[in-house]
């Protein structure tokens, strides 16, 4: 039996440190979202406001281990297993530098802090990380089981966030390999089929679990109709039992998030979620077709609204902190779930908050980096792997330009993780490139990031 080399051991140390630091949030920090999910897991009465799949898993675990701890361990376990698999893949390829770099990726302060919170975003990121690892390790095996396992994990991730299909399609394309990558036509058809399949994952899971419809899609519809009204100056809503809706929207609307139209704010906006839902149902108007119709009728106002929100969401041309990047305390709850402040938690929280003020916490910078990596990937030995990870990071992040209703950094957790992994693998390919190719690849990677970071920094001066 061969003794482990120091570089091999070194590759795993950052991962162990990252997991230990995330566990400083023991038994798992619960947010308002996860408090609501835990309550439904206890009752067994699910609705689809938050992913019922997560609540269903939680309910299965409850008789054995109540509380947030098992969900924290599940998301951290998937993530740690995935990163372990990726490090092993790099070591088997004789690339200890890449293995160490992948280990260091786990120490990104925001990912360490967020992985200590019980969130669907973290469980999704853990599942996708494990899927990528299984897909990479399957390249050395003739068995189809690892690829099937990777596909199953991507499908599972898609039950947690409907827009996860944007992250999952690049992973599935590489998992299928030559079957779909032999031509652009096959790749396009394969991508379309996979996107539809993954989009079906959440509705199928919700139906299987008997989740009640909550009209969660109205949050996006209301936010966008309000944005069109605000920027277009005309009422974009269907007939509502609200006087002067344009003035009401002007008073309630903010491009940061939709919450000002929700039912939990005080004071309540006259044009709030419950009011809009009642009026939609009373008028027998289907929300999604109406929403699409208004976008087509008012494309400029819609684009102004979406760009204003995405600019804030992606932390591009902003002057002040949008909101606290990570949570430090659990939300109020009936079960007294809380995290205990200590040196490790304080260190992680402080590092996460400070890093959010740098390009490490700017989603726009990560997306620009992913774009650069995709441009340069064709020159690299690991081209398909880099394209897969960078594409997954970029497409998922870009999806929030259309689907986002809030401005929380947790939305971009996977974009940050996958972007960091792709960067390490690309850097590992540089020594094998001819000198002229290194310069070109370096410029292709660096220029989008430098342009975006420079502009974002200028906005903050």
Short mmCIF file of C-alpha atoms in Angstrom, two decimals:
data_model
loop_
_atom_site.label_atom_id
_atom_site.label_comp_id
_atom_site.label_asym_id
_atom_site.label_seq_id
_atom_site.Cartn_x
_atom_site.Cartn_y
_atom_site.Cartn_z
CA UNK A 1 0.00 0.00 0.00
CA UNK A 2 1.42 3.35 -1.07
CA UNK A 3 1.89 6.01 1.56
CA UNK A 4 -0.04 9.20 1.00
CA UNK A 5 2.11 12.02 -0.29
CA UNK A 6 2.16 15.31 1.65
CA UNK A 7 0.54 17.12 -1.30
CA UNK A 8 -2.31 14.59 -1.24
CA UNK A 9 -2.94 15.18 2.44
CA UNK A 10 -2.62 18.94 1.96
CA UNK A 11 -5.39 18.90 -0.66
CA UNK A 12 -7.93 17.63 1.87
CA UNK A 13 -6.99 19.93 4.77
CA UNK A 14 -8.85 23.02 3.45
CA UNK A 15 -11.98 20.94 2.93
CA UNK A 16 -11.82 19.62 6.48
CA UNK A 17 -11.30 23.15 7.79
CA UNK A 18 -14.22 24.49 5.73
CA UNK A 19 -16.61 21.80 6.97
CA UNK A 20 -15.48 22.37 10.57
CA UNK A 21 -16.06 26.11 10.21
CA UNK A 22 -19.52 25.59 8.69
CA UNK A 23 -20.32 23.34 11.64
CA UNK A 24 -19.67 26.30 13.94
CA UNK A 25 -23.28 27.17 13.01
CA UNK A 26 -24.44 23.97 14.72
CA UNK A 27 -27.14 22.71 14.77
CA UNK A 28 -27.73 24.76 11.64
CA UNK A 29 -28.88 28.34 11.34
CA UNK A 30 -32.57 28.47 10.44
CA UNK A 31 -33.94 31.38 8.44
CA UNK A 32 -37.59 32.41 8.11
CA UNK A 33 -37.78 30.11 5.08
CA UNK A 34 -36.45 27.06 6.90
CA UNK A 35 -38.60 27.76 9.97
CA UNK A 36 -41.67 27.61 7.73
CA UNK A 37 -40.37 24.44 6.08
CA UNK A 38 -39.73 22.76 9.42
CA UNK A 39 -43.25 23.59 10.55
CA UNK A 40 -44.66 21.92 7.44
CA UNK A 41 -42.33 18.95 7.87
CA UNK A 42 -43.78 18.47 11.36
CA UNK A 43 -47.38 18.72 10.20
CA UNK A 44 -47.00 16.83 6.94
CA UNK A 45 -49.20 19.46 5.25
CA UNK A 46 -46.98 20.79 2.47
CA UNK A 47 -47.50 23.68 0.11
CA UNK A 48 -45.25 24.65 -2.77
CA UNK A 49 -44.08 28.08 -1.54
CA UNK A 50 -40.79 26.41 -0.61
CA UNK A 51 -39.63 23.10 -2.15
CA UNK A 52 -41.79 20.27 -0.75
CA UNK A 53 -39.00 17.82 -1.58
CA UNK A 54 -36.86 19.35 1.15
CA UNK A 55 -39.77 19.26 3.58
CA UNK A 56 -40.51 15.64 2.65
CA UNK A 57 -36.93 14.58 3.37
CA UNK A 58 -36.99 16.50 6.63
CA UNK A 59 -40.22 14.77 7.65
CA UNK A 60 -38.69 11.34 7.00
CA UNK A 61 -35.75 12.17 9.27
CA UNK A 62 -37.80 13.73 12.09
CA UNK A 63 -38.64 10.47 13.96
CA UNK A 64 -34.93 9.67 14.11
CA UNK A 65 -33.50 13.12 14.71
CA UNK A 66 -35.69 16.23 15.10
CA UNK A 67 -34.38 19.70 14.51
CA UNK A 68 -32.24 21.33 11.82
CA UNK A 69 -29.06 19.30 12.46
CA UNK A 70 -29.79 16.41 10.05
CA UNK A 71 -30.53 18.79 7.18
CA UNK A 72 -27.32 20.67 7.91
CA UNK A 73 -25.42 17.38 7.82
CA UNK A 74 -27.17 16.33 4.61
CA UNK A 75 -26.22 19.46 2.69
CA UNK A 76 -22.70 19.50 4.12
CA UNK A 77 -22.35 15.76 3.51
CA UNK A 78 -23.27 16.05 -0.17
CA UNK A 79 -20.97 19.02 -0.59
CA UNK A 80 -18.02 17.42 1.24
CA UNK A 81 -18.47 14.13 -0.64
CA UNK A 82 -18.55 16.02 -3.92
CA UNK A 83 -15.42 18.04 -3.17
CA UNK A 84 -13.67 14.90 -1.94
CA UNK A 85 -14.54 13.20 -5.24
CA UNK A 86 -13.21 16.13 -7.25
CA UNK A 87 -9.96 16.18 -5.28
CA UNK A 88 -9.58 12.42 -5.78
CA UNK A 89 -10.22 12.88 -9.51
CA UNK A 90 -7.43 15.48 -9.72
CA UNK A 91 -5.01 13.29 -7.74
CA UNK A 92 -5.74 10.28 -9.95
CA UNK A 93 -4.92 12.44 -12.96
CA UNK A 94 -1.54 13.26 -11.43
CA UNK A 95 -2.51 16.90 -10.80
CA UNK A 96 -1.78 17.58 -7.11
CA UNK A 97 -1.75 21.35 -7.68
CA UNK A 98 -5.28 21.24 -9.03
CA UNK A 99 -6.28 19.00 -6.10
CA UNK A 100 -4.94 21.54 -3.60
CA UNK A 101 -6.63 24.36 -5.50
CA UNK A 102 -9.97 22.56 -5.42
CA UNK A 103 -9.56 22.09 -1.70
CA UNK A 104 -8.86 25.80 -1.26
CA UNK A 105 -12.07 26.62 -3.14
CA UNK A 106 -14.02 25.36 -0.14
CA UNK A 107 -12.58 28.17 2.00
CA UNK A 108 -14.41 30.96 0.19
CA UNK A 109 -15.82 32.86 3.19
CA UNK A 110 -19.34 33.27 1.78
CA UNK A 111 -19.68 29.59 0.94
CA UNK A 112 -18.39 28.56 4.38
CA UNK A 113 -20.94 30.80 6.09
CA UNK A 114 -23.86 29.93 3.81
CA UNK A 115 -23.25 26.20 4.13
CA UNK A 116 -23.90 26.63 7.85
CA UNK A 117 -27.43 27.84 7.08
CA UNK A 118 -30.20 25.33 6.38
CA UNK A 119 -31.28 26.50 2.93
CA UNK A 120 -32.54 25.00 -0.31
CA UNK A 121 -29.72 26.84 -2.09
CA UNK A 122 -27.13 25.00 0.00
CA UNK A 123 -28.78 21.60 -0.45
CA UNK A 124 -28.94 22.25 -4.20
CA UNK A 125 -25.28 23.29 -4.31
CA UNK A 126 -24.31 20.16 -2.37
CA UNK A 127 -26.24 17.93 -4.78
CA UNK A 128 -24.72 19.61 -7.85
CA UNK A 129 -21.19 19.35 -6.40
CA UNK A 130 -21.70 15.63 -5.78
CA UNK A 131 -23.10 15.25 -9.32
CA UNK A 132 -20.05 16.92 -10.86
CA UNK A 133 -17.72 14.67 -8.85
CA UNK A 134 -19.56 11.52 -9.92
CA UNK A 135 -19.49 12.65 -13.53
CA UNK A 136 -15.73 13.34 -13.42
CA UNK A 137 -14.94 10.05 -11.71
CA UNK A 138 -17.12 8.19 -14.23
CA UNK A 139 -14.64 9.13 -16.96
CA UNK A 140 -12.32 6.47 -15.57
CA UNK A 141 -15.04 3.81 -15.37
CA UNK A 142 -16.89 1.82 -18.01
CA UNK A 143 -19.89 1.54 -15.73
CA UNK A 144 -22.85 3.76 -16.44
CA UNK A 145 -23.86 3.83 -12.78
CA UNK A 146 -21.81 6.93 -11.85
CA UNK A 147 -23.36 8.86 -14.74
CA UNK A 148 -26.82 7.69 -13.73
CA UNK A 149 -26.08 8.77 -10.18
CA UNK A 150 -24.90 12.17 -11.40
CA UNK A 151 -28.08 12.59 -13.45
CA UNK A 152 -30.23 11.60 -10.46
CA UNK A 153 -28.51 14.21 -8.29
CA UNK A 154 -29.05 16.91 -10.91
CA UNK A 155 -32.72 15.91 -11.12
CA UNK A 156 -32.91 16.10 -7.31
CA UNK A 157 -31.37 19.58 -7.40
CA UNK A 158 -34.06 20.62 -9.87
CA UNK A 159 -36.74 19.66 -7.34
CA UNK A 160 -35.30 22.28 -4.98
CA UNK A 161 -35.20 25.27 -7.35
CA UNK A 162 -37.12 25.42 -10.61
CA UNK A 163 -34.33 27.49 -12.22
CA UNK A 164 -31.78 24.78 -11.34
CA UNK A 165 -32.23 23.48 -14.88
CA UNK A 166 -29.90 26.28 -15.99
CA UNK A 167 -27.15 24.86 -13.78
CA UNK A 168 -27.99 21.24 -14.51
CA UNK A 169 -28.07 21.14 -18.31
CA UNK A 170 -24.29 21.69 -18.81
CA UNK A 171 -23.55 18.93 -16.28
CA UNK A 172 -25.91 16.50 -18.01
CA UNK A 173 -24.48 17.36 -21.43
CA UNK A 174 -21.00 16.37 -20.30
CA UNK A 175 -22.35 13.28 -18.52
CA UNK A 176 -23.82 12.05 -21.81
CA UNK A 177 -20.56 12.86 -23.58
CA UNK A 178 -20.14 11.93 -27.26
CA UNK A 179 -23.81 10.97 -27.56
CA UNK A 180 -24.77 14.67 -27.68
CA UNK A 181 -21.47 16.53 -28.07
CA UNK A 182 -20.59 15.27 -31.56
CA UNK A 183 -22.42 18.14 -33.27
CA UNK A 184 -23.98 21.49 -32.41
CA UNK A 185 -27.38 20.26 -33.55
CA UNK A 186 -27.30 17.25 -31.24
CA UNK A 187 -26.05 19.42 -28.41
CA UNK A 188 -28.86 21.95 -28.93
CA UNK A 189 -31.52 19.24 -29.12
CA UNK A 190 -30.04 17.45 -26.13
CA UNK A 191 -29.92 20.67 -24.11
CA UNK A 192 -33.55 21.43 -24.93
CA UNK A 193 -34.71 17.94 -23.93
CA UNK A 194 -32.72 18.09 -20.70
CA UNK A 195 -34.05 21.56 -19.87
CA UNK A 196 -37.65 20.41 -20.28
CA UNK A 197 -36.97 17.27 -18.24
CA UNK A 198 -35.42 19.26 -15.40
CA UNK A 199 -38.22 21.84 -15.49
CA UNK A 200 -40.66 18.98 -14.90
CA UNK A 201 -38.75 17.79 -11.81
CA UNK A 202 -40.28 20.21 -9.32
CA UNK A 203 -43.93 19.91 -10.46
CA UNK A 204 -43.64 16.11 -10.47
CA UNK A 205 -42.09 16.08 -6.98
CA UNK A 206 -44.71 18.50 -5.67
CA UNK A 207 -47.54 16.36 -7.01
CA UNK A 208 -46.01 13.16 -5.66
CA UNK A 209 -45.78 14.75 -2.20
CA UNK A 210 -49.34 16.12 -2.36
CA UNK A 211 -48.24 19.71 -1.97
CA UNK A 212 -50.98 22.32 -2.05
CA UNK A 213 -50.65 25.09 -4.63
CA UNK A 214 -49.72 28.39 -2.98
CA UNK A 215 -49.59 30.56 -6.11
CA UNK A 216 -45.91 31.16 -5.39
CA UNK A 217 -45.45 32.19 -9.03
CA UNK A 218 -47.47 35.33 -8.24
CA UNK A 219 -44.46 36.77 -6.40
CA UNK A 220 -42.63 37.04 -9.74
CA UNK A 221 -45.78 38.14 -11.59
CA UNK A 222 -46.57 40.91 -9.08
CA UNK A 223 -42.98 42.13 -8.95
CA UNK A 224 -42.72 42.34 -12.74
CA UNK A 225 -46.16 43.92 -13.25
CA UNK A 226 -45.29 46.48 -10.57
CA UNK A 227 -41.96 47.17 -12.29
CA UNK A 228 -43.69 47.63 -15.66
CA UNK A 229 -46.21 49.96 -14.03
CA UNK A 230 -43.49 51.99 -12.30
CA UNK A 231 -41.26 52.36 -15.35
CA UNK A 232 -44.00 52.60 -17.97
CA UNK A 233 -46.30 54.93 -16.07
CA UNK A 234 -49.37 52.83 -16.96
CA UNK A 235 -51.27 50.29 -14.91
CA UNK A 236 -50.01 46.86 -15.98
CA UNK A 237 -52.25 44.90 -13.59
CA UNK A 238 -55.62 43.44 -14.50
CA UNK A 239 -58.64 45.24 -12.96
CA UNK A 240 -58.03 45.38 -9.22
CA UNK A 241 -60.14 46.57 -6.31
CA UNK A 242 -57.52 49.21 -5.62
CA UNK A 243 -57.86 52.93 -6.22
CA UNK A 244 -55.20 54.59 -8.40
CA UNK A 245 -52.94 51.53 -8.80
CA UNK A 246 -50.19 53.56 -10.51
CA UNK A 247 -49.82 55.75 -7.41
CA UNK A 248 -50.02 52.71 -5.14
CA UNK A 249 -47.26 50.96 -7.08
CA UNK A 250 -45.11 54.08 -7.00
CA UNK A 251 -45.43 54.14 -3.20
CA UNK A 252 -44.78 50.41 -2.67
CA UNK A 253 -42.33 49.46 -5.44
CA UNK A 254 -38.60 49.06 -4.96
CA UNK A 255 -36.29 47.36 -7.47
CA UNK A 256 -34.51 45.55 -4.64
CA UNK A 257 -37.15 42.89 -3.95
CA UNK A 258 -40.83 42.06 -4.17
CA UNK A 259 -41.42 41.83 -0.41
CA UNK A 260 -43.16 45.22 -0.21
CA UNK A 261 -46.13 43.57 -1.98
CA UNK A 262 -46.16 40.51 0.30
CA UNK A 263 -48.53 39.76 3.16
CA UNK A 264 -45.87 39.86 5.89
CA UNK A 265 -44.84 43.52 5.65
CA UNK A 266 -46.16 46.27 7.90
CA UNK A 267 -47.79 48.46 6.76
CA UNK A 268 -49.48 46.32 4.14
CA UNK A 269 -49.43 47.64 0.59
CA UNK A 270 -53.01 48.04 -0.75
CA UNK A 271 -51.90 46.13 -3.84
CA UNK A 272 -50.60 43.10 -1.94
CA UNK A 273 -50.25 39.41 -2.68
CA UNK A 274 -53.59 38.35 -1.23
CA UNK A 275 -55.45 41.20 -2.96
CA UNK A 276 -53.86 40.41 -6.32
CA UNK A 277 -54.53 36.69 -5.93
CA UNK A 278 -58.20 37.29 -5.11
CA UNK A 279 -58.65 39.61 -8.06
CA UNK A 280 -56.89 37.29 -10.49
CA UNK A 281 -59.10 34.39 -9.39
CA UNK A 282 -62.27 36.51 -9.35
CA UNK A 283 -61.57 37.72 -12.90
CA UNK A 284 -60.76 34.17 -14.06
CA UNK A 285 -57.46 35.46 -15.44
CA UNK A 286 -54.53 33.06 -15.62
CA UNK A 287 -51.54 34.85 -14.11
CA UNK A 288 -48.68 33.50 -16.21
CA UNK A 289 -50.21 34.13 -19.68
CA UNK A 290 -51.26 37.62 -18.52
CA UNK A 291 -47.73 38.28 -17.23
CA UNK A 292 -46.16 37.18 -20.52
CA UNK A 293 -48.63 39.31 -22.46
CA UNK A 294 -47.72 42.42 -20.47
CA UNK A 295 -44.03 41.79 -21.03
CA UNK A 296 -44.66 41.61 -24.79
CA UNK A 297 -46.76 44.79 -24.70
CA UNK A 298 -44.31 46.76 -22.56
CA UNK A 299 -40.84 45.38 -23.37
CA UNK A 300 -38.94 48.59 -22.58
CA UNK A 301 -40.54 49.13 -19.17
CA UNK A 302 -40.03 45.44 -18.37
CA UNK A 303 -36.36 45.61 -19.40
CA UNK A 304 -35.82 48.76 -17.31
CA UNK A 305 -37.33 47.06 -14.27
CA UNK A 306 -35.40 43.84 -14.74
CA UNK A 307 -32.08 45.55 -15.36
CA UNK A 308 -32.58 47.80 -12.34
CA UNK A 309 -33.23 44.77 -10.15
CA UNK A 310 -30.48 42.60 -11.62
CA UNK A 311 -27.95 45.39 -11.24
CA UNK A 312 -28.67 45.39 -7.50
CA UNK A 313 -28.94 41.61 -7.30
CA UNK A 314 -25.61 41.07 -9.06
CA UNK A 315 -23.94 43.86 -7.00
CA UNK A 316 -22.75 45.70 -10.11
CA UNK A 317 -23.36 49.48 -10.16
CA UNK A 318 -24.27 49.90 -6.50
CA UNK A 319 -23.04 52.33 -3.87
CA UNK A 320 -24.16 50.84 -0.55
CA UNK A 321 -24.58 47.39 0.90
CA UNK A 322 -27.81 45.91 -0.42
CA UNK A 323 -28.45 43.80 2.67
CA UNK A 324 -26.42 41.70 5.06
CA UNK A 325 -24.77 38.99 2.94
CA UNK A 326 -25.22 36.19 5.48
CA UNK A 327 -27.30 35.62 8.59
CA UNK A 328 -25.73 35.52 12.03
CA UNK A 329 -28.69 34.40 14.13
CA UNK A 330 -31.56 32.01 13.58
CA UNK A 331 -34.98 33.47 12.88
CA UNK A 332 -37.45 33.46 15.80
CA UNK A 333 -39.05 30.04 16.10
CA UNK A 334 -41.25 27.98 18.43
CA UNK A 335 -38.60 25.31 19.05
CA UNK A 336 -35.79 27.53 20.33
CA UNK A 337 -33.45 26.53 17.50
CA UNK A 338 -30.47 28.82 17.70
CA UNK A 339 -26.76 28.96 17.00
CA UNK A 340 -24.27 29.74 19.74
CA UNK A 341 -21.87 32.55 19.04
CA UNK A 342 -18.23 31.65 19.50
CA UNK A 343 -14.76 32.44 18.10
CA UNK A 344 -15.17 30.20 15.03
CA UNK A 345 -18.63 31.51 14.10
CA UNK A 346 -17.54 35.09 14.72
CA UNK A 347 -14.51 34.56 12.48
CA UNK A 348 -16.56 33.07 9.65
CA UNK A 349 -19.24 35.72 9.86
CA UNK A 350 -16.71 38.54 9.90
CA UNK A 351 -14.82 37.06 6.94
CA UNK A 352 -18.04 36.56 4.96
CA UNK A 353 -19.26 40.11 5.60
CA UNK A 354 -15.90 41.63 4.67
CA UNK A 355 -15.47 39.47 1.56
CA UNK A 356 -18.92 40.58 0.36
CA UNK A 357 -17.44 44.07 -0.05
CA UNK A 358 -14.83 42.69 -2.47
CA UNK A 359 -15.18 41.03 -5.88
CA UNK A 360 -15.41 37.70 -4.03
CA UNK A 361 -18.91 38.77 -3.02
CA UNK A 362 -19.99 40.34 -6.30
CA UNK A 363 -21.99 37.91 -8.45
CA UNK A 364 -21.32 40.12 -11.49
CA UNK A 365 -17.59 39.42 -11.08
CA UNK A 366 -18.13 35.67 -10.84
CA UNK A 367 -20.33 35.66 -13.94
CA UNK A 368 -17.74 37.70 -15.86
CA UNK A 369 -15.06 35.22 -14.78
CA UNK A 370 -17.24 32.31 -15.91
CA UNK A 371 -17.74 33.99 -19.29
CA UNK A 372 -13.98 34.43 -19.69
CA UNK A 373 -13.38 30.80 -18.79
CA UNK A 374 -15.89 29.66 -21.40
CA UNK A 375 -14.15 31.80 -24.03
CA UNK A 376 -10.72 30.39 -23.16
CA UNK A 377 -11.79 26.78 -22.56
CA UNK A 378 -11.28 25.70 -26.18
CA UNK A 379 -7.53 26.14 -25.73
CA UNK A 380 -7.35 23.93 -22.62
CA UNK A 381 -6.77 20.22 -22.19
CA UNK A 382 -9.75 20.12 -19.79
CA UNK A 383 -11.91 22.14 -22.19
CA UNK A 384 -15.14 20.17 -21.73
CA UNK A 385 -14.87 20.14 -17.95
CA UNK A 386 -14.12 23.86 -17.76
CA UNK A 387 -16.97 24.62 -20.15
CA UNK A 388 -19.32 22.47 -18.07
CA UNK A 389 -18.49 24.12 -14.74
CA UNK A 390 -18.21 27.68 -16.07
CA UNK A 391 -21.34 27.25 -18.17
CA UNK A 392 -23.28 25.91 -15.21
CA UNK A 393 -22.10 28.86 -13.10
CA UNK A 394 -22.83 31.47 -15.77
CA UNK A 395 -26.20 30.23 -17.01
CA UNK A 396 -27.51 29.74 -13.50
CA UNK A 397 -26.40 33.24 -12.50
CA UNK A 398 -27.84 34.80 -15.65
CA UNK A 399 -31.18 33.16 -14.91
CA UNK A 400 -31.71 35.55 -12.03
CA UNK A 401 -31.89 38.40 -14.52
CA UNK A 402 -35.35 37.02 -15.36
CA UNK A 403 -36.48 34.94 -12.39
CA UNK A 404 -35.25 36.81 -9.31
CA UNK A 405 -37.59 38.58 -6.89
CA UNK A 406 -35.05 39.41 -4.17
CA UNK A 407 -31.38 40.35 -3.85
CA UNK A 408 -29.82 37.76 -1.55
CA UNK A 409 -26.29 36.53 -2.18
CA UNK A 410 -27.30 32.95 -1.38
CA UNK A 411 -28.92 32.82 -4.82
CA UNK A 412 -25.44 32.88 -6.35
CA UNK A 413 -23.84 30.29 -4.10
CA UNK A 414 -23.55 27.73 -6.91
CA UNK A 415 -22.28 30.37 -9.35
CA UNK A 416 -19.47 31.19 -6.93
CA UNK A 417 -18.61 27.56 -6.18
CA UNK A 418 -18.66 26.32 -9.78
CA UNK A 419 -16.80 29.41 -10.99
CA UNK A 420 -14.03 28.83 -8.45
CA UNK A 421 -13.69 25.14 -9.41
CA UNK A 422 -13.53 25.96 -13.12
CA UNK A 423 -10.87 28.60 -12.46
CA UNK A 424 -8.63 26.16 -10.60
CA UNK A 425 -8.88 23.53 -13.34
CA UNK A 426 -8.16 26.15 -16.02
CA UNK A 427 -5.11 27.44 -14.15
CA UNK A 428 -3.90 23.85 -13.87
CA UNK A 429 -4.03 23.57 -17.67
CA UNK A 430 -1.91 26.68 -18.29
CA UNK A 431 1.57 25.11 -17.98
CA UNK A 432 0.81 22.72 -20.86
CA UNK A 433 -0.13 25.55 -23.22
CA UNK A 434 2.37 27.09 -25.66
CA UNK A 435 3.47 30.53 -24.48
CA UNK A 436 1.46 32.37 -27.15
CA UNK A 437 -1.64 30.41 -26.21
CA UNK A 438 -1.13 31.22 -22.54
CA UNK A 439 -1.27 34.94 -23.25
CA UNK A 440 -4.39 34.61 -25.34
CA UNK A 441 -6.13 32.35 -22.86
CA UNK A 442 -5.12 34.61 -19.99
CA UNK A 443 -6.53 37.67 -21.73
CA UNK A 444 -9.77 35.89 -22.60
CA UNK A 445 -10.23 34.93 -18.97
CA UNK A 446 -9.10 38.21 -17.46
CA UNK A 447 -10.64 40.88 -19.70
CA UNK A 448 -14.34 40.29 -18.87
CA UNK A 449 -13.53 40.14 -15.16
CA UNK A 450 -11.32 43.23 -15.24
CA UNK A 451 -13.93 45.22 -17.15
CA UNK A 452 -16.75 44.30 -14.78
CA UNK A 453 -14.70 44.65 -11.59
CA UNK A 454 -13.31 48.01 -12.70
CA UNK A 455 -16.79 49.37 -13.43
CA UNK A 456 -18.22 47.94 -10.19
CA UNK A 457 -15.34 49.40 -8.20
CA UNK A 458 -15.82 52.80 -9.83
CA UNK A 459 -19.48 52.77 -8.79
CA UNK A 460 -18.45 52.24 -5.19
CA UNK A 461 -15.98 55.13 -5.01
#
